[in-house]
């Protein structure tokens, strides 16, 4: 099984040397997982993250790229829900940083989407955007009926920006609002594998492909088993019905049944599970499949005609109710 924490643990170790990619990743993390607040007249930037490793990566990027000092603390257990972020990173004097990242507009308001310079970047920057979004608010559901990779977003504009970035990298993603939460969703199992690789989680992508193949193999095997079971069930029911009709036909006709038709009927009753080919091969002399089938069919027709003339139930009346 492949879990969300395992993917994040791999992504947080992805080495990124180019400054543009590091900036794209950290800016996306701050936009997706962060918010701007006014504290004592100053704009503070707060980011809620899930693991110490992600916290360390973000703080390192802030210090090395922007020379910004940040504080980090673990949130009290009483204030967090299961699966919710456990750590808070805060930049007290965050206005300058927010402007550098493109998170503030000219009126000091937080932008609705992602900075334009990020979404129009080259493919490595787009991949960094998706990686940052997953580190901030990503989740993965293993291959199955509801396999999905999801990115929770603070606004529909952020979701659409991420959909656009994914599309430019060959990943078919959709934006959806689920219970008031904007989400970017990738459901196709092949597309999820591509997404994992694009973000840099190559080990996770390999495991995903293995899980997908294993599931497909099990599904194929189950279909074949069910198909065989259905065929066997139908064959058994057909055999029971045929034998019941032949018994009734011989009962109706008695000694009046022609010997060659009676012989075919007796073969059917003696070898109840045999196919028509097998019955023909067992006959003396041997008969073809069509010949044995024709004789049994004429036996039943003759018996039904006799039953109708005598006003008694025909051969079909003997078929058990559960398979009639």
Tab-separated table of C-alpha atoms in Angstrom:
chain	number	residue	atom	x	y	z
A	1	UNK	CA	0.000	0.000	0.000
A	2	UNK	CA	1.191	3.527	-0.800
A	3	UNK	CA	0.195	6.279	1.618
A	4	UNK	CA	0.141	10.072	1.562
A	5	UNK	CA	2.843	10.403	4.270
A	6	UNK	CA	5.153	8.130	2.269
A	7	UNK	CA	4.786	10.299	-0.824
A	8	UNK	CA	5.392	13.478	1.173
A	9	UNK	CA	8.441	11.951	2.833
A	10	UNK	CA	9.894	11.273	-0.609
A	11	UNK	CA	8.987	14.675	-2.030
A	12	UNK	CA	10.505	16.545	0.906
A	13	UNK	CA	13.841	14.905	0.066
A	14	UNK	CA	13.778	15.823	-3.637
A	15	UNK	CA	16.927	17.896	-4.265
A	16	UNK	CA	16.266	21.190	-6.053
A	17	UNK	CA	19.263	23.290	-7.072
A	18	UNK	CA	17.761	25.897	-9.385
A	19	UNK	CA	16.600	29.029	-7.615
A	20	UNK	CA	13.509	29.437	-9.799
A	21	UNK	CA	12.218	25.989	-8.894
A	22	UNK	CA	12.844	26.516	-5.169
A	23	UNK	CA	11.009	29.845	-5.309
A	24	UNK	CA	8.062	28.288	-7.164
A	25	UNK	CA	7.786	25.479	-4.631
A	26	UNK	CA	7.976	27.616	-1.492
A	27	UNK	CA	5.647	30.278	-2.910
A	28	UNK	CA	3.041	27.587	-3.640
A	29	UNK	CA	3.393	26.067	-0.179
A	30	UNK	CA	2.869	29.496	1.393
A	31	UNK	CA	-0.141	30.257	-0.829
A	32	UNK	CA	-1.851	26.879	-0.404
A	33	UNK	CA	-1.101	26.266	3.280
A	34	UNK	CA	-0.640	29.837	4.494
A	35	UNK	CA	-2.488	33.041	5.168
A	36	UNK	CA	-1.784	36.703	5.903
A	37	UNK	CA	-2.781	38.156	9.264
A	38	UNK	CA	-2.423	41.556	10.888
A	39	UNK	CA	-0.532	41.416	14.188
A	40	UNK	CA	0.067	44.739	15.986
A	41	UNK	CA	-0.309	46.602	12.724
A	42	UNK	CA	2.157	44.384	10.900
A	43	UNK	CA	1.350	41.759	8.295
A	44	UNK	CA	2.343	38.303	9.464
A	45	UNK	CA	2.541	35.255	7.248
A	46	UNK	CA	1.443	31.978	8.869
A	47	UNK	CA	1.739	28.535	7.338
A	48	UNK	CA	0.279	25.310	8.774
A	49	UNK	CA	2.222	22.193	7.772
A	50	UNK	CA	2.032	18.478	8.487
A	51	UNK	CA	5.540	17.212	9.273
A	52	UNK	CA	8.787	18.525	10.792
A	53	UNK	CA	10.581	17.665	7.536
A	54	UNK	CA	8.297	19.933	5.490
A	55	UNK	CA	8.690	22.663	8.111
A	56	UNK	CA	12.469	22.376	7.880
A	57	UNK	CA	12.439	22.520	4.072
A	58	UNK	CA	10.225	25.629	4.002
A	59	UNK	CA	12.216	27.472	6.670
A	60	UNK	CA	15.467	26.659	4.899
A	61	UNK	CA	14.151	28.036	1.597
A	62	UNK	CA	12.873	31.201	3.284
A	63	UNK	CA	16.240	31.791	4.934
A	64	UNK	CA	18.430	30.992	1.926
A	65	UNK	CA	16.317	32.565	-0.801
A	66	UNK	CA	14.920	35.615	0.976
A	67	UNK	CA	17.005	36.016	4.124
A	68	UNK	CA	13.849	35.713	6.194
A	69	UNK	CA	13.806	34.425	9.750
A	70	UNK	CA	10.774	32.343	10.686
A	71	UNK	CA	9.475	30.795	13.883
A	72	UNK	CA	8.007	27.301	14.114
A	73	UNK	CA	5.979	25.577	16.777
A	74	UNK	CA	3.908	22.453	17.207
A	75	UNK	CA	0.189	23.050	17.513
A	76	UNK	CA	-1.532	21.775	20.673
A	77	UNK	CA	-3.269	18.432	20.098
A	78	UNK	CA	-6.559	19.920	21.306
A	79	UNK	CA	-6.627	22.363	18.386
A	80	UNK	CA	-6.038	19.876	15.582
A	81	UNK	CA	-8.239	17.270	13.949
A	82	UNK	CA	-6.938	13.845	12.883
A	83	UNK	CA	-4.981	14.346	9.671
A	84	UNK	CA	-4.849	18.121	10.108
A	85	UNK	CA	-1.555	20.091	10.034
A	86	UNK	CA	0.433	19.750	13.242
A	87	UNK	CA	2.934	22.611	12.902
A	88	UNK	CA	2.777	26.370	12.470
A	89	UNK	CA	5.483	28.450	10.758
A	90	UNK	CA	5.195	32.220	11.244
A	91	UNK	CA	6.997	35.169	9.665
A	92	UNK	CA	6.187	38.231	11.785
A	93	UNK	CA	7.272	40.891	9.289
A	94	UNK	CA	5.771	39.135	6.332
A	95	UNK	CA	4.698	42.003	4.068
A	96	UNK	CA	8.000	42.324	2.223
A	97	UNK	CA	8.221	38.572	1.759
A	98	UNK	CA	4.594	38.388	0.552
A	99	UNK	CA	5.321	41.083	-2.028
A	100	UNK	CA	8.482	39.294	-3.177
A	101	UNK	CA	6.539	36.078	-3.562
A	102	UNK	CA	3.733	37.828	-5.406
A	103	UNK	CA	1.183	36.921	-2.745
A	104	UNK	CA	0.091	40.567	-2.222
A	105	UNK	CA	-1.445	42.867	-4.786
A	106	UNK	CA	-0.869	46.635	-5.013
A	107	UNK	CA	-3.554	47.265	-2.369
A	108	UNK	CA	-1.902	44.947	0.146
A	109	UNK	CA	-4.556	42.278	-0.389
A	110	UNK	CA	-3.734	38.599	-0.718
A	111	UNK	CA	-4.117	37.439	-4.318
A	112	UNK	CA	-6.924	35.000	-5.097
A	113	UNK	CA	-4.885	32.580	-7.194
A	114	UNK	CA	-1.191	31.846	-7.685
A	115	UNK	CA	1.339	34.503	-8.776
A	116	UNK	CA	1.209	34.887	-12.566
A	117	UNK	CA	4.960	34.507	-12.930
A	118	UNK	CA	4.690	31.011	-11.458
A	119	UNK	CA	1.897	29.710	-13.654
A	120	UNK	CA	3.620	30.987	-16.808
A	121	UNK	CA	6.989	29.450	-15.911
A	122	UNK	CA	8.877	26.642	-17.605
A	123	UNK	CA	8.103	22.957	-16.969
A	124	UNK	CA	10.532	22.551	-14.035
A	125	UNK	CA	8.836	25.500	-12.266
A	126	UNK	CA	5.395	24.027	-12.993
A	127	UNK	CA	6.526	20.706	-11.522
A	128	UNK	CA	7.772	22.591	-8.440
A	129	UNK	CA	4.343	24.235	-8.112
A	130	UNK	CA	2.607	20.851	-8.050
A	131	UNK	CA	5.176	19.465	-5.608
A	132	UNK	CA	4.663	22.430	-3.297
A	133	UNK	CA	0.874	22.037	-3.468
A	134	UNK	CA	1.117	18.339	-2.562
A	135	UNK	CA	3.503	19.006	0.322
A	136	UNK	CA	1.088	21.642	1.580
A	137	UNK	CA	-2.304	19.952	1.131
A	138	UNK	CA	-1.965	16.832	-0.994
A	139	UNK	CA	-3.443	13.380	-0.447
A	140	UNK	CA	-3.264	10.063	-2.268
A	141	UNK	CA	-5.749	7.201	-2.266
A	142	UNK	CA	-4.223	3.884	-3.353
A	143	UNK	CA	-5.374	2.064	-6.509
A	144	UNK	CA	-8.912	0.785	-6.134
A	145	UNK	CA	-12.426	1.820	-7.023
A	146	UNK	CA	-11.822	5.339	-5.711
A	147	UNK	CA	-8.138	5.843	-6.535
A	148	UNK	CA	-7.319	9.552	-6.572
A	149	UNK	CA	-4.679	12.179	-6.027
A	150	UNK	CA	-6.114	15.378	-4.534
A	151	UNK	CA	-4.844	18.858	-3.745
A	152	UNK	CA	-6.952	20.915	-1.337
A	153	UNK	CA	-6.951	24.591	-2.305
A	154	UNK	CA	-7.904	27.785	-0.440
A	155	UNK	CA	-9.758	29.264	-3.443
A	156	UNK	CA	-11.158	28.191	-6.783
A	157	UNK	CA	-8.586	30.448	-8.480
A	158	UNK	CA	-5.730	28.498	-6.899
A	159	UNK	CA	-7.396	25.253	-7.981
A	160	UNK	CA	-7.720	26.445	-11.576
A	161	UNK	CA	-4.079	27.582	-11.602
A	162	UNK	CA	-2.975	24.117	-10.461
A	163	UNK	CA	-5.210	22.452	-13.061
A	164	UNK	CA	-3.531	24.596	-15.717
A	165	UNK	CA	-0.047	23.703	-14.468
A	166	UNK	CA	-0.909	20.002	-14.461
A	167	UNK	CA	-2.354	20.230	-17.962
A	168	UNK	CA	0.834	21.806	-19.318
A	169	UNK	CA	2.735	18.840	-17.891
A	170	UNK	CA	0.425	16.273	-19.512
A	171	UNK	CA	-1.713	15.453	-16.459
A	172	UNK	CA	-5.504	15.504	-16.781
A	173	UNK	CA	-6.765	17.119	-13.561
A	174	UNK	CA	-10.161	18.530	-12.654
A	175	UNK	CA	-11.255	21.271	-10.273
A	176	UNK	CA	-14.137	20.364	-7.971
A	177	UNK	CA	-15.850	21.892	-4.955
A	178	UNK	CA	-16.555	19.182	-2.380
A	179	UNK	CA	-18.385	20.111	0.831
A	180	UNK	CA	-17.326	23.728	0.446
A	181	UNK	CA	-13.657	22.822	-0.173
A	182	UNK	CA	-12.006	23.534	-3.525
A	183	UNK	CA	-9.980	20.582	-4.729
A	184	UNK	CA	-7.863	19.567	-7.677
A	185	UNK	CA	-8.538	15.897	-8.403
A	186	UNK	CA	-6.725	13.358	-10.581
A	187	UNK	CA	-8.633	10.065	-10.769
A	188	UNK	CA	-7.173	8.234	-13.762
A	189	UNK	CA	-4.626	5.740	-12.427
A	190	UNK	CA	-2.220	6.321	-15.317
A	191	UNK	CA	-2.436	10.099	-14.846
A	192	UNK	CA	-1.739	9.702	-11.115
A	193	UNK	CA	1.439	7.795	-11.951
A	194	UNK	CA	2.505	10.581	-14.306
A	195	UNK	CA	1.715	13.190	-11.635
A	196	UNK	CA	3.870	11.407	-9.048
A	197	UNK	CA	6.754	11.284	-11.494
A	198	UNK	CA	6.328	14.932	-12.498
A	199	UNK	CA	6.491	16.026	-8.865
A	200	UNK	CA	9.700	14.050	-8.379
A	201	UNK	CA	8.384	11.048	-6.423
A	202	UNK	CA	9.916	8.403	-8.689
A	203	UNK	CA	9.938	5.655	-6.056
A	204	UNK	CA	6.275	6.333	-5.307
A	205	UNK	CA	5.502	6.252	-9.012
A	206	UNK	CA	7.199	2.844	-9.363
A	207	UNK	CA	5.249	1.453	-6.408
A	208	UNK	CA	2.033	2.971	-7.768
A	209	UNK	CA	2.528	1.222	-11.097
A	210	UNK	CA	3.184	-2.081	-9.311
A	211	UNK	CA	0.040	-1.688	-7.214
A	212	UNK	CA	-1.978	-0.777	-10.297
A	213	UNK	CA	-0.753	-3.830	-12.210
A	214	UNK	CA	-1.439	-6.096	-9.235
A	215	UNK	CA	-4.973	-4.742	-8.925
A	216	UNK	CA	-5.607	-5.152	-12.648
A	217	UNK	CA	-4.339	-8.739	-12.485
A	218	UNK	CA	-6.654	-9.511	-9.550
A	219	UNK	CA	-9.582	-7.878	-11.319
A	220	UNK	CA	-8.949	-9.904	-14.476
A	221	UNK	CA	-8.674	-13.117	-12.458
A	222	UNK	CA	-11.913	-12.329	-10.617
A	223	UNK	CA	-13.708	-11.649	-13.886
A	224	UNK	CA	-12.493	-14.964	-15.314
A	225	UNK	CA	-13.525	-16.849	-12.178
A	226	UNK	CA	-16.950	-15.231	-12.213
A	227	UNK	CA	-17.285	-15.941	-15.934
A	228	UNK	CA	-16.371	-19.593	-15.440
A	229	UNK	CA	-18.739	-19.881	-12.479
A	230	UNK	CA	-21.582	-18.409	-14.518
A	231	UNK	CA	-20.886	-20.751	-17.433
A	232	UNK	CA	-20.706	-23.773	-15.145
A	233	UNK	CA	-23.917	-22.737	-13.426
A	234	UNK	CA	-25.735	-22.307	-16.731
A	235	UNK	CA	-24.410	-25.641	-18.013
A	236	UNK	CA	-25.529	-27.439	-14.869
A	237	UNK	CA	-28.974	-25.884	-15.062
A	238	UNK	CA	-29.301	-26.771	-18.737
A	239	UNK	CA	-28.272	-30.368	-17.990
A	240	UNK	CA	-30.840	-30.700	-15.206
A	241	UNK	CA	-33.590	-29.264	-17.414
A	242	UNK	CA	-32.684	-31.491	-20.357
A	243	UNK	CA	-32.613	-34.639	-18.245
A	244	UNK	CA	-35.927	-33.770	-16.609
A	245	UNK	CA	-37.581	-33.334	-20.017
A	246	UNK	CA	-36.102	-36.564	-21.381
A	247	UNK	CA	-37.337	-38.526	-18.338
A	248	UNK	CA	-40.817	-37.082	-18.821
A	249	UNK	CA	-40.709	-37.832	-22.556
A	250	UNK	CA	-39.841	-41.498	-21.989
A	251	UNK	CA	-42.571	-41.697	-19.354
A	252	UNK	CA	-45.164	-40.267	-21.742
A	253	UNK	CA	-44.188	-42.376	-24.774
A	254	UNK	CA	-43.306	-45.597	-22.974
A	255	UNK	CA	-42.877	-48.458	-25.409
A	256	UNK	CA	-44.199	-46.265	-28.228
A	257	UNK	CA	-40.901	-44.354	-28.373
A	258	UNK	CA	-38.857	-45.324	-31.442
A	259	UNK	CA	-35.777	-47.340	-30.466
A	260	UNK	CA	-33.221	-44.889	-31.904
A	261	UNK	CA	-34.869	-41.948	-30.044
A	262	UNK	CA	-35.208	-43.955	-26.849
A	263	UNK	CA	-31.504	-44.889	-27.131
A	264	UNK	CA	-30.505	-41.217	-27.437
A	265	UNK	CA	-32.662	-40.362	-24.437
A	266	UNK	CA	-31.128	-43.175	-22.373
A	267	UNK	CA	-27.629	-41.914	-23.201
A	268	UNK	CA	-28.637	-38.465	-21.978
A	269	UNK	CA	-29.906	-39.852	-18.667
A	270	UNK	CA	-26.932	-42.179	-18.168
A	271	UNK	CA	-24.337	-39.456	-18.745
A	272	UNK	CA	-26.074	-36.395	-17.317
A	273	UNK	CA	-23.009	-34.107	-17.215
A	274	UNK	CA	-21.653	-35.049	-20.637
A	275	UNK	CA	-21.693	-32.636	-23.560
A	276	UNK	CA	-23.474	-33.494	-26.798
A	277	UNK	CA	-20.087	-34.234	-28.361
A	278	UNK	CA	-19.368	-36.723	-25.567
A	279	UNK	CA	-22.792	-38.345	-25.908
A	280	UNK	CA	-22.247	-38.794	-29.627
A	281	UNK	CA	-18.841	-40.355	-29.010
A	282	UNK	CA	-20.304	-42.784	-26.443
A	283	UNK	CA	-23.021	-43.997	-28.816
A	284	UNK	CA	-22.606	-47.322	-30.655
A	285	UNK	CA	-22.102	-46.682	-33.456
A	286	UNK	CA	-20.730	-43.212	-32.805
A	287	UNK	CA	-22.911	-40.253	-33.710
A	288	UNK	CA	-22.141	-36.640	-34.452
A	289	UNK	CA	-23.112	-33.851	-32.069
A	290	UNK	CA	-25.871	-32.734	-34.447
A	291	UNK	CA	-27.218	-36.258	-34.811
A	292	UNK	CA	-27.531	-36.876	-31.060
A	293	UNK	CA	-29.045	-33.426	-30.535
A	294	UNK	CA	-31.543	-34.007	-33.339
A	295	UNK	CA	-32.684	-37.339	-31.907
A	296	UNK	CA	-33.225	-35.883	-28.428
A	297	UNK	CA	-35.085	-32.924	-29.948
A	298	UNK	CA	-37.393	-35.285	-31.924
A	299	UNK	CA	-37.975	-37.391	-28.807
A	300	UNK	CA	-39.133	-34.320	-26.858
A	301	UNK	CA	-41.286	-33.061	-29.739
A	302	UNK	CA	-42.988	-36.442	-30.125
A	303	UNK	CA	-43.663	-36.633	-26.373
A	304	UNK	CA	-45.081	-33.096	-26.229
A	305	UNK	CA	-47.367	-33.840	-29.172
A	306	UNK	CA	-48.603	-37.026	-27.477
A	307	UNK	CA	-49.108	-35.188	-24.173
A	308	UNK	CA	-51.172	-32.494	-25.894
A	309	UNK	CA	-53.327	-35.123	-27.576
A	310	UNK	CA	-53.921	-36.850	-24.242
A	311	UNK	CA	-54.427	-33.611	-22.311
A	312	UNK	CA	-51.609	-34.225	-19.857
A	313	UNK	CA	-48.595	-32.067	-18.890
A	314	UNK	CA	-45.773	-32.044	-21.448
A	315	UNK	CA	-42.042	-32.379	-20.955
A	316	UNK	CA	-41.455	-28.771	-19.881
A	317	UNK	CA	-43.735	-29.245	-16.886
A	318	UNK	CA	-41.087	-31.521	-15.359
A	319	UNK	CA	-38.386	-28.815	-15.215
A	320	UNK	CA	-37.716	-27.866	-11.524
A	321	UNK	CA	-39.187	-24.511	-10.551
A	322	UNK	CA	-35.830	-23.069	-9.447
A	323	UNK	CA	-34.400	-23.322	-12.983
A	324	UNK	CA	-37.571	-23.068	-15.023
